[in-house]
Each structure stands twice: as C-alpha cells, then as structure tokens.
Amino acid sequence: MHRTRVLYATDGSSGAEQALELLIGGFEPSGVETVEVISVVARVARGLGSRPEEAGAPETIIDAAHSEAAQRIVRDASQRLQEAGFQTVETVRAGHPAETIVTHASVRRPDLVLLGTRGLSGLSRQLVGSVSGKVARYAPASVLVARTPGPIRRVVLGYDASPDADLALDGVGSLPLRQGISVTVCTAYEVVAPLRSGIAPTMFAQVDAARREDLRLARKAADAIAADATRRLVERGVDATPRVSHGSPHEQLAILASELAADLLVVGSRGLSGIQRFFLGSTSATLVAHPPTSVLVARRNPDA
C-alpha cells in the first residue's frame, strides 16, 4: 500500500500551527511514510558599502538569530509529530519562502505539501498572491492549505469530469485520514442569460425558450457527472452524495462549503469549467477571496 510523503512548511505562526494540528489530528500516522518539516529563513541585506568603490547591490546574508529560530521551530514541530507517531525529517533552507518551498518540493517529490494561510513571513488571508497561493499554483504535488485545525470529517469535492477533477476524486479516496469522511460531490453549471438589446421584442419568447432548453440540457449533464463521481467514491467505500447547483462554479463551491461547515474543500488544479480561478486567481467577491475552510488542490506527482 502506498504511504503518503508529506512536506510540511512552517514558520511558527498561528497559520502553521493550524496546519500542524490538522496533520496530527486528521491524518493516520500508519498511512504516512515521512513528514519533512521545513522552515525557510529569508535572506537580509547587509547594506551598501561606505566607499564609492563598494557601492552596488547589497549583499544578502542569513541572519543568525532567524536561522536559530527556524531550527527551533522545525525541531519543536518535529518532536510533536514524532510523539504523535509520525516519522520526520528536519530541514531549514534560506531564500524566498514560496520559491524555496516549490524548489525543495521539486527535488524531494512529496505527495502532499502542507502549509497554513497566514504567517510571520507575510502570508495573507487571500490565497492569491500569498506564499500559500504561489505554492498551490507551482508546487509539483498536491497542496493542502490549512484554514482549520481539523479533524477532517466533512469534505466538499468540486467535480466537473475534467482530468484534474479525476485527480481530486482519487485524492479524496486516498487521503490517509484517521477516520471516515462524508463527501459531497459538487457539480456546478452555468448558462449565461442572453442579452436582450438588439433583439426584436417578437423574438423574446424564442430566445427564452432556447435558454430554458440550454438550462435543461446543462442540468442533465451536470446530474450525470455528479452521479458518476458519487458512484465511483461509493464503490471505494466512501460515504458520498451528489449536489448539483446552477451558478458560477467557484461561488457555488464556496457557498456549499460554508453551508455544510465543511472541513476540507478539494479540487483539481485545473478544470473544464474554470474552477481553478476560485482557488488560484479570483478576487471578485469576499466569499470567493476568503474560502471558509481548508483547501486541497490536487495535482499528480510526476514520479507517481
């Protein structure tokens, strides 16, 4: 049986603490091969020289106090994980947090990168543009951005039948969780209302009839997609139910996750319907910019 390799990024902040609690409280140690605990120390500028010939770009150095703090943070997190039954590896690196985590993940090839949403390194609540957002976008592995400490019981899976949505479905079924989960498969469809400007009033009825037919066909297709994903999860022993919604996919996923008080929202990194904009790009609404729960962006490990 495959055991999950986890790369846990921490800076000792409250967000990183939530991610650690989610790992300890939600994941079964026997299903995890190793947890590599990594902390990134930002380089600081030493300053410009006082003589003209020394002028130029400032030299960057690693602050000793920051390095010692990072080592302590990693050591403390590793000890807590070991006490919970996990095997750990400790790592401290220097550089820009997001770039360093992504580069390290490219070398180490974990199955899952875990980190929080806010931290001492300037993580913002908004996933886009933050360290967590950049890692979720570029890491060569699935990325779990923790917003709650766990455990994980209720999961919302965004599914649109795309290849990446299939990865998300597989990821839900293979997570090494401590307890069983209930999954709500959310398939959203959207049919844009036609513009009436420039249309003769005598054509309104025909246009409306055509849109109603489009809605009917879209709903039928969405029902079939959600039912198929639900069936596949049930066949794997997962408690799953379908939910089909009309509206923008990213908004419907966020609304459903909030409505169900979901512990985890799972999607593929790309999709046929643009679901990825919710997790990796859209800032058009508060609900979209601030998802109410932890988010798992599923991505295939190149070595898998």
GROMACS .gro file of C-alpha atoms in nm:
model
  304
    1MET     CA    1   0.000   0.000   0.000
    2HIS     CA    2   0.129   0.343  -0.094
    3ARG     CA    3   0.213   0.564   0.202
    4THR     CA    4   0.195   0.940   0.170
    5ARG     CA    5   0.507   1.156   0.186
    6VAL     CA    6   0.429   1.499   0.334
    7LEU     CA    7   0.628   1.822   0.315
    8TYR     CA    8   0.509   2.046   0.599
    9ALA     CA    9   0.618   2.410   0.575
   10THR     CA   10   0.619   2.611   0.896
   11ASP     CA   11   0.731   2.947   1.027
   12GLY     CA   12   0.596   2.902   1.378
   13SER     CA   13   0.293   3.121   1.314
   14SER     CA   14  -0.070   3.058   1.407
   15GLY     CA   15  -0.144   2.952   1.049
   16ALA     CA   16   0.140   2.700   1.052
   17GLU     CA   17   0.017   2.577   1.390
   18GLN     CA   18  -0.327   2.511   1.241
   19ALA     CA   19  -0.165   2.310   0.964
   20LEU     CA   20   0.030   2.106   1.219
   21GLU     CA   21  -0.283   2.039   1.423
   22LEU     CA   22  -0.464   1.935   1.106
   23LEU     CA   23  -0.188   1.687   1.027
   24ILE     CA   24  -0.170   1.542   1.377
   25GLY     CA   25  -0.544   1.534   1.437
   26GLY     CA   26  -0.659   1.437   1.091
   27PHE     CA   27  -0.401   1.202   0.941
   28GLU     CA   28  -0.330   0.841   1.034
   29PRO     CA   29   0.046   0.801   1.101
   30SER     CA   30   0.049   0.448   0.960
   31GLY     CA   31  -0.059   0.590   0.624
   32VAL     CA   32   0.219   0.849   0.617
   33GLU     CA   33   0.571   0.741   0.520
   34THR     CA   34   0.751   1.056   0.637
   35VAL     CA   35   0.679   1.417   0.724
   36GLU     CA   36   0.957   1.652   0.623
   37VAL     CA   37   0.933   1.967   0.834
   38ILE     CA   38   1.081   2.266   0.653
   39SER     CA   39   1.126   2.628   0.757
   40VAL     CA   40   1.262   2.895   0.525
   41VAL     CA   41   1.487   3.174   0.651
   42ALA     CA   42   1.465   3.490   0.443
   43ARG     CA   43   1.794   3.647   0.341
   44VAL     CA   44   1.851   4.005   0.459
   45ALA     CA   45   2.056   4.284   0.302
   46ARG     CA   46   2.386   4.360   0.474
   47GLY     CA   47   2.382   4.714   0.337
   48LEU     CA   48   2.576   4.928   0.093
   49GLY     CA   49   2.944   5.000   0.140
   50SER     CA   50   3.055   5.338   0.266
   51ARG     CA   51   3.318   5.392  -0.004
   52PRO     CA   52   3.224   5.465  -0.368
   53GLU     CA   53   3.403   5.155  -0.493
   54GLU     CA   54   3.185   4.947  -0.260
   55ALA     CA   55   2.861   5.085  -0.399
   56GLY     CA   56   2.631   4.842  -0.572
   57ALA     CA   57   2.370   4.583  -0.492
   58PRO     CA   58   2.362   4.498  -0.120
   59GLU     CA   59   2.496   4.160  -0.022
   60THR     CA   60   2.238   3.925   0.122
   61ILE     CA   61   2.317   3.721   0.429
   62ILE     CA   62   2.137   3.479   0.657
   63ASP     CA   63   2.058   3.635   0.992
   64ALA     CA   64   2.194   3.405   1.265
   65ALA     CA   65   1.908   3.477   1.504
   66HIS     CA   66   1.649   3.399   1.237
   67SER     CA   67   1.831   3.080   1.144
   68GLU     CA   68   1.838   2.965   1.506
   69ALA     CA   69   1.469   3.047   1.544
   70ALA     CA   70   1.385   2.846   1.230
   71GLN     CA   71   1.583   2.547   1.358
   72ARG     CA   72   1.398   2.566   1.688
   73ILE     CA   73   1.060   2.587   1.512
   74VAL     CA   74   1.142   2.284   1.298
   75ARG     CA   75   1.273   2.087   1.596
   76ASP     CA   76   0.965   2.159   1.808
   77ALA     CA   77   0.723   2.066   1.528
   78SER     CA   78   0.919   1.751   1.453
   79GLN     CA   79   0.908   1.646   1.817
   80ARG     CA   80   0.531   1.690   1.833
   81LEU     CA   81   0.488   1.485   1.517
   82GLN     CA   82   0.712   1.208   1.649
   83GLU     CA   83   0.513   1.198   1.973
   84ALA     CA   84   0.200   1.152   1.758
   85GLY     CA   85   0.359   0.856   1.578
   86PHE     CA   86   0.496   1.017   1.260
   87GLN     CA   87   0.843   0.967   1.114
   88THR     CA   88   1.007   1.304   1.048
   89VAL     CA   89   1.291   1.475   0.864
   90GLU     CA   90   1.406   1.825   0.963
   91THR     CA   91   1.511   2.087   0.707
   92VAL     CA   92   1.599   2.457   0.718
   93ARG     CA   93   1.659   2.648   0.396
   94ALA     CA   94   1.738   3.010   0.307
   95GLY     CA   95   1.561   3.213   0.042
   96HIS     CA   96   1.221   3.345  -0.057
   97PRO     CA   97   0.958   3.129   0.121
   98ALA     CA   98   0.737   3.040  -0.177
   99GLU     CA   99   1.017   2.989  -0.427
  100THR     CA  100   1.223   2.786  -0.182
  101ILE     CA  101   0.934   2.559  -0.086
  102VAL     CA  102   0.844   2.496  -0.451
  103THR     CA  103   1.207   2.428  -0.545
  104HIS     CA  104   1.254   2.195  -0.250
  105ALA     CA  105   0.933   2.010  -0.338
  106SER     CA  106   1.061   1.971  -0.694
  107VAL     CA  107   1.368   1.795  -0.555
  108ARG     CA  108   1.208   1.591  -0.277
  109ARG     CA  109   0.891   1.497  -0.470
  110PRO     CA  110   0.643   1.471  -0.180
  111ASP     CA  111   0.288   1.353  -0.241
  112LEU     CA  112   0.147   1.642  -0.039
  113VAL     CA  113   0.268   1.989   0.058
  114LEU     CA  114   0.101   2.122   0.372
  115LEU     CA  115   0.109   2.482   0.494
  116GLY     CA  116  -0.106   2.745   0.661
  117THR     CA  117  -0.264   3.058   0.520
  118ARG     CA  118  -0.108   3.323   0.743
  119GLY     CA  119   0.233   3.352   0.892
  120LEU     CA  120   0.527   3.554   1.016
  121SER     CA  121   0.651   3.566   0.657
  122GLY     CA  122   0.359   3.780   0.545
  123LEU     CA  123   0.105   3.523   0.433
  124SER     CA  124  -0.223   3.698   0.363
  125ARG     CA  125  -0.572   3.567   0.412
  126GLN     CA  126  -0.619   3.587   0.039
  127LEU     CA  127  -0.484   3.276  -0.127
  128VAL     CA  128  -0.388   3.456  -0.446
  129GLY     CA  129  -0.054   3.635  -0.429
  130SER     CA  130   0.039   3.488  -0.091
  131VAL     CA  131   0.308   3.231  -0.019
  132SER     CA  132   0.041   2.963   0.008
  133GLY     CA  133  -0.114   3.074  -0.321
  134LYS     CA  134   0.216   3.060  -0.506
  135VAL     CA  135   0.297   2.719  -0.362
  136ALA     CA  136  -0.051   2.594  -0.455
  137ARG     CA  137  -0.002   2.722  -0.808
  138TYR     CA  138   0.351   2.598  -0.878
  139ALA     CA  139   0.436   2.304  -0.650
  140PRO     CA  140   0.475   1.971  -0.836
  141ALA     CA  141   0.247   1.795  -0.589
  142SER     CA  142  -0.091   1.828  -0.425
  143VAL     CA  143  -0.108   2.122  -0.185
  144LEU     CA  144  -0.321   2.140   0.129
  145VAL     CA  145  -0.369   2.494   0.259
  146ALA     CA  146  -0.497   2.463   0.617
  147ARG     CA  147  -0.752   2.709   0.749
  148THR     CA  148  -0.888   2.490   1.027
  149PRO     CA  149  -0.710   2.264   1.277
  150GLY     CA  150  -0.912   1.952   1.194
  151PRO     CA  151  -1.009   1.677   1.225
  152ILE     CA  152  -1.143   1.620   0.873
  153ARG     CA  153  -1.495   1.476   0.864
  154ARG     CA  154  -1.695   1.668   0.603
  155VAL     CA  155  -1.546   1.715   0.257
  156VAL     CA  156  -1.674   1.904  -0.046
  157LEU     CA  157  -1.532   1.782  -0.377
  158GLY     CA  158  -1.555   2.012  -0.677
  159TYR     CA  159  -1.603   1.788  -0.978
  160ASP     CA  160  -1.650   1.870  -1.348
  161ALA     CA  161  -1.530   1.545  -1.515
  162SER     CA  162  -1.200   1.702  -1.623
  163PRO     CA  163  -0.875   1.503  -1.584
  164ASP     CA  164  -0.771   1.722  -1.291
  165ALA     CA  165  -1.109   1.671  -1.126
  166ASP     CA  166  -1.045   1.296  -1.153
  167LEU     CA  167  -0.717   1.354  -0.969
  168ALA     CA  168  -0.910   1.536  -0.698
  169LEU     CA  169  -1.155   1.246  -0.674
  170ASP     CA  170  -0.868   0.998  -0.645
  171GLY     CA  171  -0.705   1.220  -0.384
  172VAL     CA  172  -1.015   1.218  -0.166
  173GLY     CA  173  -1.024   0.840  -0.170
  174SER     CA  174  -0.655   0.801  -0.090
  175LEU     CA  175  -0.605   1.054   0.191
  176PRO     CA  176  -0.463   0.868   0.495
  177LEU     CA  177  -0.718   1.008   0.739
  178ARG     CA  178  -0.775   0.892   1.096
  179GLN     CA  179  -1.147   0.841   1.048
  180GLY     CA  180  -1.409   0.803   0.778
  181ILE     CA  181  -1.532   1.105   0.591
  182SER     CA  182  -1.853   1.209   0.421
  183VAL     CA  183  -1.806   1.366   0.079
  184THR     CA  184  -2.047   1.596  -0.101
  185VAL     CA  185  -1.972   1.598  -0.473
  186CYS     CA  186  -2.049   1.945  -0.607
  187THR     CA  187  -2.100   1.992  -0.980
  188ALA     CA  188  -2.197   2.342  -1.085
  189TYR     CA  189  -2.317   2.451  -1.425
  190GLU     CA  190  -2.369   2.797  -1.563
  191VAL     CA  191  -2.576   2.912  -1.860
  192VAL     CA  192  -2.530   3.278  -1.937
  193ALA     CA  193  -2.851   3.472  -1.995
  194PRO     CA  194  -2.866   3.621  -2.346
  195LEU     CA  195  -2.858   3.995  -2.395
  196ARG     CA  196  -3.192   4.138  -2.499
  197SER     CA  197  -3.051   4.453  -2.651
  198GLY     CA  198  -3.075   4.446  -3.027
  199ILE     CA  199  -3.332   4.165  -3.024
  200ALA     CA  200  -3.675   4.235  -3.162
  201PRO     CA  201  -3.948   4.203  -2.897
  202THR     CA  202  -4.116   3.940  -3.110
  203MET     CA  203  -3.807   3.720  -3.063
  204PHE     CA  204  -3.802   3.733  -2.682
  205ALA     CA  205  -4.015   3.422  -2.644
  206GLN     CA  206  -3.791   3.220  -2.877
  207VAL     CA  207  -3.475   3.337  -2.701
  208ASP     CA  208  -3.620   3.250  -2.360
  209ALA     CA  209  -3.730   2.908  -2.484
  210ALA     CA  210  -3.381   2.838  -2.620
  211ARG     CA  211  -3.225   2.935  -2.287
  212ARG     CA  212  -3.463   2.711  -2.094
  213GLU     CA  213  -3.361   2.423  -2.319
  214ASP     CA  214  -2.993   2.505  -2.262
  215LEU     CA  215  -3.056   2.503  -1.887
  216ARG     CA  216  -3.232   2.169  -1.908
  217LEU     CA  217  -2.950   2.008  -2.105
  218ALA     CA  218  -2.683   2.159  -1.880
  219ARG     CA  219  -2.864   2.035  -1.569
  220LYS     CA  220  -2.898   1.688  -1.718
  221ALA     CA  221  -2.526   1.675  -1.797
  222ALA     CA  222  -2.432   1.805  -1.451
  223ASP     CA  223  -2.658   1.547  -1.283
  224ALA     CA  224  -2.487   1.269  -1.477
  225ILE     CA  225  -2.138   1.400  -1.393
  226ALA     CA  226  -2.213   1.429  -1.021
  227ALA     CA  227  -2.383   1.089  -1.011
  228ASP     CA  228  -2.087   0.919  -1.179
  229ALA     CA  229  -1.834   1.072  -0.938
  230THR     CA  230  -2.053   0.978  -0.641
  231ARG     CA  231  -2.083   0.620  -0.764
  232ARG     CA  232  -1.706   0.590  -0.800
  233LEU     CA  233  -1.650   0.712  -0.445
  234VAL     CA  234  -1.916   0.481  -0.302
  235GLU     CA  235  -1.754   0.186  -0.480
  236ARG     CA  236  -1.436   0.270  -0.287
  237GLY     CA  237  -1.622   0.262   0.042
  238VAL     CA  238  -1.656   0.640   0.079
  239ASP     CA  239  -1.982   0.790   0.206
  240ALA     CA  240  -2.071   1.027  -0.079
  241THR     CA  241  -2.373   1.224  -0.202
  242PRO     CA  242  -2.414   1.446  -0.510
  243ARG     CA  243  -2.509   1.813  -0.515
  244VAL     CA  244  -2.577   1.999  -0.839
  245SER     CA  245  -2.601   2.378  -0.844
  246HIS     CA  246  -2.667   2.641  -1.105
  247GLY     CA  247  -2.426   2.931  -1.094
  248SER     CA  248  -2.061   3.019  -1.109
  249PRO     CA  249  -1.865   2.708  -1.004
  250HIS     CA  250  -1.628   2.885  -0.767
  251GLU     CA  251  -1.910   3.069  -0.592
  252GLN     CA  252  -2.123   2.756  -0.560
  253LEU     CA  253  -1.833   2.561  -0.411
  254ALA     CA  254  -1.762   2.830  -0.155
  255ILE     CA  255  -2.130   2.863  -0.063
  256LEU     CA  256  -2.171   2.486  -0.025
  257ALA     CA  257  -1.857   2.452   0.186
  258SER     CA  258  -1.986   2.722   0.418
  259GLU     CA  259  -2.339   2.578   0.427
  260LEU     CA  260  -2.216   2.231   0.521
  261ALA     CA  261  -1.944   2.359   0.757
  262ALA     CA  262  -1.702   2.150   0.553
  263ASP     CA  263  -1.360   2.071   0.697
  264LEU     CA  264  -1.199   2.042   0.355
  265LEU     CA  265  -1.265   2.163   0.002
  266VAL     CA  266  -1.097   1.955  -0.271
  267VAL     CA  267  -1.044   2.049  -0.636
  268GLY     CA  268  -0.810   1.977  -0.923
  269SER     CA  269  -0.551   2.235  -1.018
  270ARG     CA  270  -0.729   2.293  -1.349
  271GLY     CA  271  -1.075   2.223  -1.480
  272LEU     CA  272  -1.305   2.235  -1.777
  273SER     CA  273  -1.521   2.497  -1.609
  274GLY     CA  274  -1.264   2.734  -1.468
  275ILE     CA  275  -1.297   2.613  -1.111
  276GLN     CA  276  -0.928   2.685  -1.056
  277ARG     CA  277  -0.998   3.059  -1.065
  278PHE     CA  278  -1.164   3.030  -0.725
  279PHE     CA  279  -0.860   2.879  -0.564
  280LEU     CA  280  -0.578   3.032  -0.762
  281GLY     CA  281  -0.695   3.356  -0.914
  282SER     CA  282  -1.034   3.509  -0.845
  283THR     CA  283  -1.075   3.801  -0.606
  284SER     CA  284  -1.410   3.925  -0.735
  285ALA     CA  285  -1.608   3.866  -0.416
  286THR     CA  286  -1.537   3.835  -0.047
  287LEU     CA  287  -1.677   3.484  -0.032
  288VAL     CA  288  -1.455   3.376  -0.318
  289ALA     CA  289  -1.144   3.554  -0.192
  290HIS     CA  290  -1.184   3.409   0.158
  291PRO     CA  291  -1.282   3.040   0.138
  292PRO     CA  292  -1.435   2.926   0.467
  293THR     CA  293  -1.229   2.611   0.515
  294SER     CA  294  -0.909   2.425   0.429
  295VAL     CA  295  -0.840   2.370   0.058
  296LEU     CA  296  -0.670   2.077  -0.111
  297VAL     CA  297  -0.552   2.145  -0.466
  298ALA     CA  298  -0.493   1.802  -0.618
  299ARG     CA  299  -0.204   1.759  -0.858
  300ARG     CA  300  -0.031   1.449  -0.989
  301ASN     CA  301   0.318   1.383  -0.858
  302PRO     CA  302   0.543   1.348  -1.168
  303ASP     CA  303   0.709   1.046  -1.006
  304ALA     CA  304   0.380   0.870  -0.929
   0.00000   0.00000   0.00000
